[in-house]
């Protein structure tokens, strides 16, 4: 039986309801038990030993509640490059084409997000929410639709076929696992090659199948490594001009490396540690003064770049995804074999870092000789995500101390970190009121947080590069918006388990007691406890003008900034 | 390398030049109207009232934060520079002189108070935040009373522990005689302006005097109390600063509404007797 939404009954000042559970809202209501039986009878599911799955999480339950079957017509877009995805696909019948290369937005039929207009916003002024945090009986169920690109067909098919390389995937093959598992944007556009029938599995289901079916885990992990490697190499600026064959050759000699600890979020706040002790906790990937024996590309996580300064170390920059280390030195040594240079900075893992290591000899043979002269000249600067530490400290308020502050608190993970210039902030709380007005009378952030040199990092969701809050969510309620990538919560499917709130290392998610539309607190009729839901900043995703907090600040004291865009950050600090 | 002009300084410069140009044009136009024997007072009065209404819209915009009506900072800049322009129009309207009628005198006093409170608010908003930021951890205003209670409870328990451990009443006498009153006290807004708290100075003096009666164990607790007193000082400064940053609005806004109402009456009377309307 497909579980329905929790039923409500009322009594006096509270309203009782069944506490929402993981599968209270299935991925698709069209998924039926007989379809599950049919799937279990054919590979790959027939090869999985269903007895390995726990009783509360049977394979059939995962297929019934975490999967849906979707059909696409010829040339219909299944996933679009750049969109955030939360699911992987298994081809049941037909074939798909993976387009290698970046298609223009027009060909992909990107639609602007449908945000409510001015009049709808005006109407809100006249019917404000009477109570904080109301669980409405009908809310949008974002799951019960096809993927973001669905319903849109690839434009100019012959032109695309001629211009781009494609790879065909056939029945039985899996795709989309990269974005689903790594919480990153889709790396390729995939279209239906004729009518195709797919089984789409949301990432929570994929995670659980991997956990209990070792053969699946091995297969998916292998795909993940192969595809993520090539996709990352393709996206790396220095390798863009290389052919697919050269990329494959580089890929064959590239080493995957992981440094640091994956549970960084549970251990990151070592409050009383000195700077030296903190540095000692961060594993050194490459040390200043060593010979550069390879080029390091950052795939995920963050690394601290520091250099010796008398008896200590000072942070000069940090590197995130797409960052590159050692290239300038390798290029220098290649040009000046008689006057070689060693690494000028130390690279440390902040939390954990996934890297690709390309040996120096490969860089010298395959990459440097093919670089256009102008790119070669700019090598020391183009592969850092922002200005180098020296540039920053020479003329900017974004100096070494502030960098240390951002790195040590791991604020570098934020793509929309709320920074408040406390030298301009008059504590008027207009930002808080604006946030409350936009969100059920309950502000989604707290105007407090650590301060350094007058800059406060407020307690508001930072919409992290690596949103660890999403890792444990049993229903996928916390997810990235497919178009913009904001981390948002689907309040229909949030069961109030609190996993995200306790997983957020910045304490930016709050568990809130919910009310019904009459203002009564919702109470679980079995345990007699409040029905809770996770609440956090959603960057006013429905608001056409952007985050209300930023717009409401009369003193230009507040901004939301991508901490990896250090140029913009420095420009704001130095206004 | 030449330092680039900072964005906010550039904005101030551009707006200042714009304001100067506009003000010069207004003075010139006003002179032309007077030379042409036109009812300049009527025209400036209408412009003045329209400007006051436009300035008031800033507060109205705050009530509708979800409407896409420019950023509040843009409104603020408009409010500041239009405010200065309004002062000029007011001076042109009154011919730089003190009026004779009672209503006009009340209106003039109201306008001066609104303008002065606005200027004062602007100065406070620009000067006080950085001082507050460097005087202890920024604290949400509504949380200060709870933190004050927490601090007091901590001090009380430490003093009690000290008395029980040493059998001496020096610390508890000091607490009852001087410290408790200081801990219970809510500072006035003026503390944010003055920065020096005479009550705190007295407590420090008494604390120093107390040292001669303390044994080493009590001195350890006394040092802890000193830290707590510092924390209370920071709390008081944040409290006073927050109050001052909010308080001036309680003068500025009600007076503005009074000005609007009285200005409307004044305008209607002027229309009645100048143009024969109503």
Coordinates of C-alpha atoms in Angstrom, one line a residue, chain A residues 118 121-122 124-125 422-427 429-430 434 437-438 446-448 451 453-454 456 543 545 550-556 574-575, chain B residues 6-8 11-12 58 61-62 64-69 71-73 76 125-126 129-130 132-134 138 140-143 238 242 245-246:
Chain A
X118 CA 4.8 42.0 -8.0
X121 CA 3.7 40.0 -3.5
X122 CA 1.5 43.0 -2.9
X124 CA 0.7 39.1 0.7
X125 CA 0.8 42.4 2.4
X422 CA 29.3 45.6 12.2
X423 CA 30.9 49.0 11.8
X424 CA 27.9 50.0 9.6
X425 CA 25.2 47.8 11.2
X426 CA 23.0 49.9 13.5
X427 CA 21.4 46.8 15.0
X429 CA 17.0 44.4 12.9
X430 CA 15.3 45.4 9.7
X434 CA 12.2 41.4 6.5
X437 CA 7.8 38.8 6.9
X438 CA 9.0 36.6 4.0
X446 CA 19.9 34.8 13.9
X447 CA 21.8 38.1 13.7
X448 CA 24.7 36.9 15.8
X451 CA 33.1 38.6 14.6
X453 CA 37.7 43.0 12.6
X454 CA 34.1 44.2 12.6
X456 CA 30.3 39.2 11.6
X543 CA 11.2 36.2 -4.2
X545 CA 14.1 40.5 -6.0
X550 CA 20.1 42.1 1.9
X551 CA 17.3 44.4 0.4
X552 CA 16.1 45.4 3.8
X553 CA 19.5 46.7 5.1
X554 CA 19.4 50.5 5.0
X555 CA 23.1 50.9 5.7
X556 CA 24.6 48.5 3.1
X574 CA 37.0 47.4 0.7
X575 CA 34.0 49.4 -0.3
Chain B
X6 CA 36.3 53.3 -2.5
X7 CA 32.7 52.7 -3.7
X8 CA 31.0 54.3 -0.7
X11 CA 28.8 57.3 -3.9
X12 CA 29.0 60.1 -1.3
X58 CA 11.0 55.3 3.4
X61 CA 8.7 50.8 2.5
X62 CA 10.1 49.1 5.6
X64 CA 6.6 45.9 3.0
X65 CA 10.0 44.2 2.8
X66 CA 8.9 41.6 0.3
X67 CA 8.0 44.1 -2.4
X68 CA 10.6 44.6 -5.1
X69 CA 10.8 48.4 -4.5
X71 CA 16.8 48.2 -1.8
X72 CA 16.4 49.9 1.5
X73 CA 20.0 51.3 1.2
X76 CA 18.2 55.5 2.8
X125 CA 24.2 55.6 13.1
X126 CA 27.6 56.3 11.5
X129 CA 28.2 51.0 15.6
X130 CA 32.0 50.8 15.2
X132 CA 30.0 49.2 20.0
X133 CA 31.7 46.6 17.8
X134 CA 35.0 47.3 19.5
X138 CA 27.9 42.2 19.7
X140 CA 21.2 40.8 20.3
X141 CA 19.4 43.5 22.3
X142 CA 16.5 41.3 23.4
X143 CA 19.0 38.8 24.9
X238 CA 25.8 47.2 24.2
X242 CA 21.3 49.6 21.2
X245 CA 20.3 53.7 18.2
X246 CA 16.6 53.0 18.5

